[in-house]
Amino acid sequence: MSFRLLSIARKQQKRSASGFSRPVVRTSPRLHFSSLAAPAQPWLVDQAYQHFRNGEFVASKGSPAYTVRNPATQETIGIVPEMTTQEFDDTVALANEAFHHWKLVPIQQRQRVMLKFQQAIRENIDDLAYLITLENGKTLADARGDVFRGLEMVESACFMAPQMLGDSLQGISSDMDCVSYREPLGVVASLNPFNFPAMCPLWSLGLCTTAGNSILIKPSEKTPGAALMLAQLAKESGLPDGVLQVVHGGKRTVENICTHRDIRAISFVGSSQAGEHIYNLGSQYGKRVQANMGAKNHAVILEDSNRAQVVKAVVGAAFGAAGQRCMALSTVIFVGTTKEWIHDIAEEAKKLKVGSGFDSSADVGPLISPESKDRVESIISEAVNEGATLTLDGRGYTVEGYSNGNFVGPTILSNVKTGNVCYTEEFFGPVLVCLEAESLDDAMTIVNQNPYGNGCAIFTGSGAAARKFTAGVDVGQVGVNVPIPVPLPMFSFTGSRGSFLGSLNFYGYSGIQFYTKLKTVTSNWPMESASLGGVAMPTFGSGGK
Ligand code: NAD
């Protein structure tokens, strides 16, 4: 039974239990989620995650390699295999075969599959969110946002034919015309991080397959469930078998992806360490690679900004999703007297409730793993040793009923210097690092000297200051009084410098260019029968005459 049918069955059960059908009043996501039950997980057999190969869930012959645990409890959800090289080669061969049929399907029909797919995601958004919270730990409201941002990407693929148009020029010589076509590449791999289990695969899936490619998705070995459910939904929406495969594994599977002859391109999202390696290895093997990587996003606060607005924006953007967002606002530069606002930010942060993502009143969920929690806490301790002030300490946080959870409470480090480890390292936890600057120029120098270039924001009431900032910072995504400026699907995700490797960005027109190559066709159709006598020796132009 499809997930959609399962959810309808569950709703019907609820109705018949009460004897009548009541309209669902969704006053807030929290109320809505409080009645959710676990969805069916046909990809988990005897606690082993299955691959999705040629439209079926199949057991791996590879060895069990990674344990997926609920970050709030440490309960084992399942074991992820590292697929064997033979399995991998077979899967790529199937994907390649599917590609040769799929690329011939008219684009209108490929778009129609996406129309059904976006509807299927919409109908199953609660089940997808449930799986994300179970494996990743983020709150259900955040998990729903994770799916929704991916859903928007699929919606954008439903009408992408105009962006697949090439160019044409009539009469480039006598009786000659030239056209260019945008053609798919072949088999494309999508490598994903743990922190957006639905959104990141969906950054690629819709555009890549609607452009005519087949895709091999490797979810994070920490959060594989959402990608598997998406694969099932795509199949039910009419995506032919083999066009989408989900493979599991870690480093070895990634090496196979980077070196396999029939994989034409790699879309990677994850840490800088893995991204640089994958970019270099994939490029060495002749593949197109785009790599979205780590970040350290700064907010610059000017004295003419709205204090209350700034406090709320910073708290939400720094601690939401427990700071495990690549666009989290993890660093604030207070200009002039705004350093006094740290106190307000700390007071607001104290109001956040830390707890299980399934607790409808929780604002901040657990970190992904005990190792991640230890790492974040040890960098906080090191920061204190280096002279930072611990304005708010979230170490050793316990949540009643969840003694094994990987919880870290909101933490604020102030008086931080740019040489401190807490500034140079990406935390990926609920920690706000606070620096001070005398002027906007000084703040911009700090932003530009940081090696990352994913996102940043300025808070100000001055258009001139905002303009100076947006023009002067060497960062790919800039918010003006907007704390997390993630671009919508009609734009592209434009991280830069240390946060991105490649020449074409994820999604938007740039994404379509990444998943296609140009072919130009030059045709000669003489309108009057030409003399066929002699040899027409081609030359490169007429020497300017
Ligand atoms: P990660 O790099 O550990 O994992 C990402 C993927 O790479 C996974 O599929 C993993 O299996 C694989 N991988 C990991 N190490 C590898 C290695 N040594 N060799 C080959 N493959 C390897 O990242 P993560 O911890 O899952 O995600 C968090 C990171 O992702 C953060 O740094 C965050 O900033 C970044 N991120 C960036 C963006 C962006 O758009 N810039 C978006 C989300 C997350």
Coordinates of C-alpha atoms and ligand atoms in Angstrom, one line a residue:
M1 CA 0.0 0.0 0.0
S2 CA 1.3 3.4 -0.9
F3 CA 2.2 5.9 1.9
R4 CA -0.7 8.0 0.8
L5 CA -3.1 5.2 1.1
L6 CA -1.6 4.3 4.5
S7 CA -2.2 7.8 5.7
I8 CA -5.7 7.9 4.3
A9 CA -6.3 4.5 6.2
R10 CA -5.0 6.1 9.4
K11 CA -7.2 9.1 9.0
Q12 CA -10.2 6.8 8.4
Q13 CA -9.3 4.8 11.5
K14 CA -9.3 8.0 13.6
R15 CA -12.7 9.0 12.1
S16 CA -14.4 5.7 12.8
A17 CA -13.0 5.6 16.3
S18 CA -14.8 8.8 17.1
G19 CA -17.9 7.9 15.1
F20 CA -17.9 11.0 12.9
S21 CA -15.6 13.0 10.7
R22 CA -14.4 16.3 12.0
P23 CA -12.7 18.9 9.9
V24 CA -9.0 19.1 10.8
V25 CA -8.3 22.5 12.3
R26 CA -4.6 23.2 11.8
T27 CA -4.0 26.2 14.1
S28 CA -0.3 25.4 14.3
P29 CA 2.1 22.7 13.1
R30 CA 2.5 21.6 16.7
L31 CA -1.1 20.7 17.2
H32 CA -1.3 19.0 13.8
F33 CA 1.7 16.7 14.5
S34 CA 0.7 15.6 18.0
S35 CA -1.4 12.8 16.6
L36 CA 1.1 11.4 14.1
A37 CA 2.0 7.7 14.0
A38 CA 5.0 6.0 12.5
P39 CA 4.7 5.4 8.7
A40 CA 5.3 1.9 7.2
Q41 CA 8.9 1.4 6.2
P42 CA 9.0 -1.3 3.6
W43 CA 12.8 -0.6 3.0
L44 CA 13.6 -1.9 6.5
V45 CA 13.7 -5.7 6.6
D46 CA 15.0 -7.3 9.8
Q47 CA 16.3 -3.8 10.7
A48 CA 18.5 -3.8 7.5
Y49 CA 18.0 -0.8 5.1
Q50 CA 17.5 -2.0 1.5
H51 CA 18.7 -0.4 -1.6
F52 CA 16.2 0.9 -4.1
R53 CA 17.2 -0.8 -7.4
N54 CA 15.2 -0.8 -10.6
G55 CA 12.0 0.2 -8.7
E56 CA 12.3 -2.4 -6.0
F57 CA 13.6 -2.5 -2.5
V58 CA 16.4 -5.1 -2.4
A59 CA 18.6 -6.5 0.3
S60 CA 22.3 -5.7 0.0
K61 CA 24.9 -8.4 -0.2
G62 CA 27.3 -5.9 1.4
S63 CA 28.4 -6.0 5.0
P64 CA 26.4 -4.1 7.7
A65 CA 28.3 -0.9 8.1
Y66 CA 26.5 1.9 9.9
T67 CA 23.9 2.0 12.7
V68 CA 21.1 4.6 12.4
R69 CA 20.0 5.7 15.8
N70 CA 17.3 7.9 17.1
P71 CA 19.4 10.9 18.3
A72 CA 17.0 11.6 21.2
T73 CA 17.1 8.0 22.7
Q74 CA 20.0 6.1 21.0
E75 CA 17.5 3.4 20.0
T76 CA 18.6 1.5 16.9
I77 CA 16.4 2.2 13.9
G78 CA 18.3 0.1 11.4
I79 CA 21.6 -0.9 9.9
V80 CA 22.9 0.6 6.7
P81 CA 25.0 -1.7 4.5
E82 CA 28.1 -0.7 2.5
M83 CA 27.2 -2.0 -0.9
T84 CA 29.6 -4.3 -2.7
T85 CA 31.4 -3.1 -5.8
Q86 CA 29.6 -5.7 -7.9
E87 CA 26.2 -4.5 -6.6
F88 CA 27.3 -1.0 -7.4
D89 CA 28.4 -1.8 -10.9
D90 CA 25.1 -3.6 -11.6
T91 CA 23.1 -0.7 -10.3
V92 CA 25.0 1.8 -12.5
A93 CA 24.4 -0.5 -15.5
L94 CA 20.7 -0.5 -14.8
A95 CA 20.6 3.3 -14.4
N96 CA 22.5 3.7 -17.7
E97 CA 20.1 1.4 -19.5
A98 CA 17.1 3.3 -18.1
F99 CA 18.7 6.6 -19.2
H100 CA 18.8 5.6 -22.8
H101 CA 15.0 5.0 -22.8
W102 CA 14.1 7.9 -20.5
K103 CA 16.0 10.6 -22.5
L104 CA 13.7 9.8 -25.5
V105 CA 10.6 10.4 -23.5
P106 CA 9.2 13.9 -24.5
I107 CA 9.9 16.5 -21.9
Q108 CA 6.2 17.3 -21.4
Q109 CA 5.7 13.7 -20.3
R110 CA 8.7 13.9 -17.9
Q111 CA 7.2 17.0 -16.5
R112 CA 3.9 15.2 -15.9
V113 CA 5.7 12.7 -13.8
M114 CA 6.9 15.6 -11.6
L115 CA 3.4 17.0 -11.4
K116 CA 2.3 13.7 -9.9
F117 CA 5.4 13.5 -7.8
Q118 CA 5.0 16.9 -6.2
Q119 CA 1.4 16.0 -5.3
A120 CA 2.6 12.7 -3.8
I121 CA 5.1 14.5 -1.6
R122 CA 2.5 17.0 -0.5
E123 CA 0.2 14.2 0.5
N124 CA 2.9 12.3 2.4
I125 CA 4.6 15.3 4.0
D126 CA 3.8 14.3 7.5
D127 CA 5.2 10.8 7.0
L128 CA 8.3 12.1 5.5
A129 CA 8.7 14.6 8.4
Y130 CA 8.2 11.8 10.8
L131 CA 11.0 9.8 9.4
I132 CA 13.3 12.8 9.4
T133 CA 12.6 13.5 13.1
L134 CA 13.1 9.9 13.9
E135 CA 16.5 9.6 12.2
N136 CA 17.8 13.2 12.4
G137 CA 16.2 14.5 15.6
K138 CA 15.1 17.9 14.4
T139 CA 11.6 19.0 15.5
L140 CA 8.6 17.9 13.4
A141 CA 8.0 21.5 12.4
D142 CA 11.6 21.8 11.1
A143 CA 11.3 18.4 9.4
R144 CA 8.2 19.6 7.6
G145 CA 10.1 22.6 6.4
D146 CA 12.9 20.3 5.2
V147 CA 10.4 18.5 3.0
F148 CA 8.6 21.6 1.9
R149 CA 11.8 23.3 0.6
G150 CA 12.5 20.2 -1.4
L151 CA 8.9 20.0 -2.6
E152 CA 9.3 23.5 -4.0
M153 CA 12.2 22.3 -6.0
V154 CA 10.1 19.5 -7.6
E155 CA 7.4 22.0 -8.4
S156 CA 10.0 24.1 -10.3
A157 CA 10.8 21.0 -12.4
C158 CA 7.1 20.7 -13.5
F159 CA 7.6 23.5 -16.0
M160 CA 11.2 23.6 -16.8
A161 CA 10.9 22.9 -20.6
P162 CA 11.4 26.6 -21.5
Q163 CA 14.8 26.5 -19.6
M164 CA 15.8 23.5 -21.7
L165 CA 15.6 25.6 -24.9
G166 CA 18.8 26.0 -26.9
D167 CA 19.6 28.7 -29.5
S168 CA 19.3 28.9 -33.2
L169 CA 20.5 31.1 -36.0
Q170 CA 19.2 31.0 -39.5
G171 CA 21.4 31.6 -42.5
I172 CA 24.8 31.4 -41.0
S173 CA 26.1 30.8 -44.5
S174 CA 24.2 30.3 -47.8
D175 CA 21.6 27.6 -47.1
M176 CA 23.1 26.9 -43.7
D177 CA 21.4 27.1 -40.3
C178 CA 22.7 26.4 -36.8
V179 CA 20.8 25.2 -33.7
S180 CA 21.9 24.2 -30.3
Y181 CA 20.2 21.6 -28.1
R182 CA 20.4 21.0 -24.4
E183 CA 20.9 17.3 -23.9
P184 CA 21.0 15.2 -20.7
L185 CA 24.3 13.8 -19.5
G186 CA 23.6 10.2 -18.5
V187 CA 23.8 8.8 -15.0
V188 CA 24.2 11.5 -12.3
A189 CA 25.1 10.8 -8.6
S190 CA 23.6 12.9 -5.8
L191 CA 25.6 12.6 -2.5
N192 CA 23.8 14.0 0.6
P193 CA 24.4 15.1 4.1
F194 CA 22.5 14.1 7.3
N195 CA 21.0 17.5 8.1
F196 CA 18.5 17.8 5.2
P197 CA 17.4 14.3 4.4
A198 CA 14.6 15.3 2.0
M199 CA 15.6 18.8 0.8
C200 CA 19.1 18.0 -0.4
P201 CA 18.2 14.9 -2.6
L202 CA 15.3 17.0 -3.9
W203 CA 17.6 19.8 -4.9
S204 CA 18.8 17.3 -7.6
L205 CA 16.1 14.7 -8.2
G206 CA 13.5 16.8 -10.0
L207 CA 15.7 18.9 -12.3
C208 CA 18.1 16.1 -13.0
T209 CA 15.5 13.5 -14.1
T210 CA 13.2 16.0 -15.9
A211 CA 16.2 17.0 -17.9
G212 CA 16.4 13.4 -19.1
N213 CA 19.1 12.0 -16.8
S214 CA 18.9 9.0 -14.5
I215 CA 20.0 9.6 -10.9
L216 CA 21.7 7.6 -8.3
I217 CA 21.0 9.0 -4.8
K218 CA 23.3 8.2 -1.9
P219 CA 21.6 9.5 1.2
S220 CA 23.7 10.1 4.4
E221 CA 24.3 6.8 6.1
K222 CA 22.9 8.6 9.2
T223 CA 19.5 9.5 7.7
P224 CA 18.6 7.2 4.8
G225 CA 14.8 6.9 5.4
A226 CA 13.4 10.0 3.6
A227 CA 15.3 9.3 0.4
L228 CA 13.9 5.8 0.3
M229 CA 10.4 7.0 0.8
L230 CA 10.9 9.7 -1.9
A231 CA 12.1 6.9 -4.2
Q232 CA 8.9 4.9 -3.6
L233 CA 6.7 8.0 -4.2
A234 CA 8.6 8.8 -7.4
K235 CA 7.9 5.3 -8.6
E236 CA 4.2 5.6 -7.8
S237 CA 4.2 8.9 -9.7
G238 CA 5.3 7.2 -12.8
L239 CA 9.1 7.5 -12.8
P240 CA 10.2 4.5 -14.8
D241 CA 12.2 1.8 -13.0
G242 CA 16.0 2.4 -13.1
V243 CA 15.7 6.2 -13.6
L244 CA 16.1 6.6 -9.8
Q245 CA 18.3 4.3 -7.7
V246 CA 19.1 4.7 -4.0
V247 CA 22.4 3.2 -2.9
H248 CA 23.8 3.0 0.6
G249 CA 27.2 3.2 2.0
G250 CA 30.0 5.5 3.1
K251 CA 33.5 6.2 1.9
R252 CA 33.9 3.1 -0.3
T253 CA 30.6 3.6 -2.2
V254 CA 31.5 7.3 -2.7
E255 CA 34.9 6.2 -4.1
N256 CA 33.1 3.9 -6.5
I257 CA 30.8 6.8 -7.5
C258 CA 33.8 9.2 -8.1
T259 CA 35.7 6.7 -10.3
H260 CA 33.0 4.8 -12.3
R261 CA 33.2 5.5 -16.0
D262 CA 29.4 5.7 -16.6
I263 CA 28.7 8.3 -13.9
R264 CA 28.9 11.7 -15.7
A265 CA 28.3 14.2 -12.9
I266 CA 28.2 14.4 -9.1
S267 CA 26.1 16.8 -7.0
F268 CA 27.6 16.8 -3.5
V269 CA 26.3 18.5 -0.4
G270 CA 28.2 18.0 2.9
S271 CA 31.3 18.9 4.8
S272 CA 34.3 20.7 3.3
Q273 CA 36.6 17.9 4.0
A274 CA 34.5 15.3 2.1
G275 CA 33.5 17.8 -0.6
E276 CA 37.1 18.8 -1.5
H277 CA 38.1 15.1 -1.8
I278 CA 35.1 14.2 -3.9
Y279 CA 35.5 17.3 -6.1
N280 CA 39.2 16.4 -6.8
L281 CA 38.7 12.7 -7.3
G282 CA 35.5 13.1 -9.4
S283 CA 37.2 15.8 -11.6
Q284 CA 40.3 13.6 -12.0
Y285 CA 37.9 11.0 -13.5
G286 CA 36.5 13.5 -15.9
K287 CA 33.2 14.2 -14.2
R288 CA 31.3 17.4 -13.7
V289 CA 31.2 18.1 -10.0
Q290 CA 29.3 20.7 -8.0
A291 CA 30.1 20.6 -4.2
N292 CA 28.1 22.6 -1.6
M293 CA 30.2 22.5 1.5
G294 CA 30.7 23.9 5.1
A295 CA 30.0 27.3 6.3
K296 CA 30.5 30.0 9.0
N297 CA 27.7 32.5 8.4
H298 CA 28.0 36.0 9.9
A299 CA 25.4 38.6 10.9
V300 CA 26.6 42.2 11.1
I301 CA 24.4 44.3 13.5
L302 CA 24.4 48.0 13.1
E303 CA 23.2 50.5 15.7
D304 CA 20.3 51.7 13.5
S305 CA 18.7 48.3 13.3
N306 CA 15.6 47.3 15.1
R307 CA 16.8 45.7 18.4
A308 CA 13.7 43.5 19.0
Q309 CA 13.7 42.3 15.4
V310 CA 17.4 41.5 15.6
V311 CA 17.1 39.5 18.8
K312 CA 14.4 37.3 17.5
A313 CA 16.0 36.8 14.1
V314 CA 19.4 35.9 15.6
V315 CA 18.0 33.5 18.1
G316 CA 15.9 31.6 15.5
A317 CA 18.7 31.5 13.0
A318 CA 21.5 30.5 15.4
F319 CA 19.7 27.8 17.4
G320 CA 16.9 26.5 15.1
A321 CA 17.5 22.9 14.0
A322 CA 20.1 22.8 16.8
G323 CA 22.4 24.9 14.6
Q324 CA 22.7 22.0 12.2
R325 CA 22.0 24.1 9.1
C326 CA 24.6 25.1 6.6
M327 CA 22.9 28.5 6.6
A328 CA 22.7 28.7 10.4
L329 CA 23.7 32.2 11.6
S330 CA 26.5 31.0 13.8
T331 CA 28.5 34.2 14.2
V332 CA 27.5 37.7 15.0
I333 CA 29.6 40.8 14.7
F334 CA 28.2 43.6 16.9
V335 CA 29.1 47.0 15.6
G336 CA 29.6 49.9 18.1
T337 CA 27.3 49.8 21.1
T338 CA 25.1 46.9 19.8
K339 CA 27.3 44.6 21.9
E340 CA 25.0 45.4 24.7
W341 CA 22.3 43.5 22.9
I342 CA 24.0 40.2 23.7
H343 CA 22.2 40.2 27.0
D344 CA 18.8 40.3 25.2
I345 CA 19.8 37.5 22.9
A346 CA 20.8 35.3 25.9
E347 CA 17.5 36.0 27.6
E348 CA 15.6 35.1 24.5
A349 CA 17.7 32.0 24.0
K350 CA 17.0 30.8 27.5
K351 CA 13.3 30.6 26.6
L352 CA 13.9 28.0 24.0
K353 CA 12.8 24.5 25.0
V354 CA 15.3 21.7 24.3
G355 CA 13.7 18.3 23.8
S356 CA 12.8 15.4 21.5
G357 CA 11.8 16.5 18.0
F358 CA 8.5 14.6 18.6
D359 CA 7.7 16.8 21.6
S360 CA 5.4 19.3 20.1
S361 CA 6.6 22.0 22.5
A362 CA 10.3 21.6 21.8
D363 CA 12.2 24.3 19.9
V364 CA 15.7 22.7 19.7
G365 CA 16.2 18.9 19.1
P366 CA 19.2 16.8 19.8
L367 CA 22.5 16.7 17.8
I368 CA 22.9 13.9 15.3
S369 CA 25.3 11.7 17.3
P370 CA 27.1 11.5 20.7
E371 CA 30.3 12.2 18.8
S372 CA 28.9 15.4 17.5
K373 CA 27.7 16.4 21.0
D374 CA 31.2 15.7 22.4
R375 CA 32.9 17.7 19.7
V376 CA 30.6 20.7 20.1
E377 CA 31.1 20.6 23.9
S378 CA 34.9 20.3 23.7
I379 CA 35.1 23.3 21.3
I380 CA 33.1 25.3 23.8
S381 CA 35.5 24.3 26.6
E382 CA 38.5 25.2 24.4
A383 CA 36.9 28.6 23.6
V384 CA 36.7 29.3 27.3
N385 CA 40.4 28.3 27.7
E386 CA 41.2 30.7 24.9
G387 CA 39.6 33.6 26.8
A388 CA 36.1 33.7 25.4
T389 CA 33.2 34.6 27.8
L390 CA 30.6 31.9 28.2
T391 CA 27.5 34.1 28.3
L392 CA 25.2 31.1 28.0
D393 CA 26.4 27.5 28.7
G394 CA 24.5 24.6 27.1
R395 CA 26.9 21.9 28.0
G396 CA 25.8 18.9 30.0
Y397 CA 22.2 19.6 29.1
T398 CA 19.7 16.9 30.2
V399 CA 16.1 16.4 29.1
E400 CA 13.8 14.6 31.4
G401 CA 12.9 11.2 30.0
Y402 CA 15.7 11.4 27.4
S403 CA 18.8 10.8 29.4
N404 CA 20.6 9.3 26.4
G405 CA 19.8 12.1 24.0
N406 CA 22.6 14.1 22.3
F407 CA 21.3 17.4 23.6
V408 CA 23.3 20.6 23.8
G409 CA 21.5 23.7 25.1
P410 CA 21.7 27.1 23.3
T411 CA 25.2 28.4 24.0
I412 CA 26.6 31.9 23.6
L413 CA 30.3 32.7 23.4
S414 CA 31.2 36.4 23.5
N415 CA 34.4 38.4 23.4
V416 CA 35.6 35.9 20.7
K417 CA 38.7 36.8 18.6
T418 CA 39.1 35.7 15.0
G419 CA 42.0 33.4 15.9
N420 CA 40.0 31.4 18.4
V421 CA 39.1 27.8 17.5
C422 CA 35.4 28.4 18.1
Y423 CA 35.6 31.0 15.3
T424 CA 37.8 29.1 12.8
E425 CA 35.9 25.8 13.1
E426 CA 32.3 25.1 11.9
F427 CA 30.4 24.1 15.1
F428 CA 27.3 22.6 13.5
G429 CA 25.6 22.9 16.9
P430 CA 23.5 25.4 18.8
V431 CA 26.4 27.8 19.6
L432 CA 26.5 31.5 18.8
V433 CA 29.9 33.1 18.5
C434 CA 30.0 36.8 19.2
L435 CA 32.7 39.3 17.9
E436 CA 32.8 43.0 18.1
A437 CA 33.8 45.7 15.5
E438 CA 34.2 49.5 15.6
S439 CA 32.6 50.1 12.2
L440 CA 30.8 48.5 9.2
D441 CA 34.2 48.5 7.3
D442 CA 35.9 46.6 10.1
A443 CA 33.0 44.1 10.2
M444 CA 33.2 43.6 6.4
T445 CA 36.9 43.0 6.7
I446 CA 36.2 40.2 9.2
V447 CA 33.5 38.6 7.0
N448 CA 35.8 38.7 3.9
Q449 CA 38.8 37.3 5.7
N450 CA 36.8 34.2 6.8
P451 CA 37.5 31.4 4.3
Y452 CA 33.8 30.4 4.0
G453 CA 31.4 32.2 1.7
N454 CA 28.0 30.5 2.1
G455 CA 25.7 33.1 3.6
C456 CA 25.7 36.3 5.7
A457 CA 23.3 39.0 6.8
I458 CA 23.3 42.7 7.8
F459 CA 20.7 44.2 10.1
T460 CA 20.3 47.9 9.6
G461 CA 17.8 50.7 9.0
S462 CA 20.0 52.3 6.4
G463 CA 19.7 51.6 2.7
A464 CA 23.1 53.0 2.1
A465 CA 24.8 50.8 4.7
A466 CA 22.9 47.8 3.3
R467 CA 24.0 48.6 -0.2
K468 CA 27.7 49.1 0.8
F469 CA 27.5 45.7 2.6
T470 CA 25.9 43.7 -0.2
A471 CA 28.3 45.1 -2.8
G472 CA 31.4 44.7 -0.6
V473 CA 31.1 41.3 1.0
D474 CA 32.6 38.3 -0.8
V475 CA 29.8 35.9 0.2
G476 CA 27.4 34.1 -2.1
Q477 CA 24.1 34.7 -0.3
V478 CA 23.4 37.9 1.5
G479 CA 20.4 38.8 3.6
V480 CA 19.3 42.4 4.4
N481 CA 17.3 42.2 7.6
V482 CA 16.8 38.5 6.6
P483 CA 18.8 36.1 8.8
I484 CA 18.8 33.0 6.6
P485 CA 18.7 34.1 2.9
V486 CA 18.3 30.7 1.2
P487 CA 17.3 31.4 -2.4
L488 CA 14.0 30.0 -3.8
P489 CA 14.0 27.5 -6.7
M490 CA 13.8 30.2 -9.4
F491 CA 17.2 31.4 -8.3
S492 CA 20.2 29.2 -7.4
F493 CA 22.0 28.3 -4.2
T494 CA 25.0 30.4 -4.6
G495 CA 27.5 29.7 -1.8
S496 CA 31.0 30.8 -2.8
R497 CA 34.7 30.7 -1.8
G498 CA 35.3 27.9 0.7
S499 CA 31.7 26.9 0.7
F500 CA 31.5 25.8 -2.9
L501 CA 33.5 24.1 -5.6
G502 CA 32.5 23.9 -9.2
S503 CA 31.4 26.3 -11.8
L504 CA 27.6 25.7 -11.9
N505 CA 25.5 26.1 -8.8
F506 CA 22.7 23.9 -7.5
Y507 CA 19.2 24.4 -8.8
G508 CA 17.6 27.3 -10.8
Y509 CA 18.9 27.8 -14.4
S510 CA 22.4 27.1 -13.2
G511 CA 21.2 23.7 -12.0
I512 CA 19.6 22.9 -15.3
Q513 CA 22.9 23.8 -17.1
F514 CA 24.8 21.5 -14.7
Y515 CA 22.6 18.6 -15.7
T516 CA 22.7 19.2 -19.4
K517 CA 25.3 19.6 -22.1
L518 CA 25.0 21.6 -25.3
K519 CA 25.0 20.1 -28.8
T520 CA 25.1 22.3 -31.8
V521 CA 23.9 21.1 -35.2
T522 CA 24.9 22.9 -38.4
S523 CA 22.7 22.0 -41.4
N524 CA 23.1 22.7 -45.1
W525 CA 19.9 22.3 -47.1
P526 CA 20.4 24.0 -50.5
M527 CA 17.1 25.3 -51.8
E528 CA 18.3 25.1 -55.4
S529 CA 20.1 22.0 -56.6
A530 CA 23.7 22.8 -56.3
S531 CA 26.4 21.8 -58.7
L532 CA 27.9 18.6 -57.3
G533 CA 31.0 18.8 -59.5
G534 CA 34.5 19.0 -57.9
V535 CA 35.5 18.9 -54.2
A536 CA 34.4 21.6 -51.8
M537 CA 37.4 21.8 -49.5
P538 CA 36.3 23.1 -46.0
T539 CA 38.3 26.1 -44.8
F540 CA 38.0 27.9 -41.5
G541 CA 36.3 31.1 -42.7
S542 CA 37.1 33.3 -45.6
G543 CA 40.1 35.0 -44.1
G544 CA 38.0 38.0 -43.3
K545 CA 36.9 38.8 -46.8
Ligands
NAD1 P1 29.6 14.7 5.5 O1 30.6 15.4 4.6 O2 30.1 14.0 6.6 O3 28.7 13.7 4.6 C1 28.1 14.1 3.4 C2 28.2 12.9 2.4 O4 29.5 12.6 2.1 C3 27.6 11.7 3.0 O5 26.8 11.0 2.1 C4 28.8 10.8 3.4 O6 28.6 9.5 3.3 C5 29.9 11.3 2.5 N1 31.2 11.3 3.1 C6 31.5 11.7 4.3 N2 32.9 11.7 4.5 C7 33.4 11.1 3.4 C8 34.7 10.8 2.9 N3 35.8 11.0 3.7 N4 34.9 10.3 1.7 C9 33.8 10.1 0.9 N5 32.6 10.4 1.3 C10 32.3 10.9 2.5 O7 28.6 15.9 5.9 P2 27.4 15.8 7.1 O8 28.1 15.7 8.4 O9 26.5 14.7 6.7 O10 26.7 17.2 6.9 C11 27.1 18.3 7.5 C12 27.9 19.2 6.7 O11 27.3 19.5 5.4 C13 28.2 20.6 7.3 O12 29.6 20.9 7.1 C14 27.3 21.5 6.5 O13 27.7 22.9 6.5 C15 27.3 20.9 5.2 N6 26.1 21.3 4.4 C16 26.3 22.2 3.4 C17 25.2 22.6 2.7 C18 25.4 23.6 1.6 O14 24.5 23.8 0.8 N7 26.5 24.4 1.5 C19 23.9 22.1 2.9 C20 23.8 21.1 3.9 C21 24.9 20.7 4.7

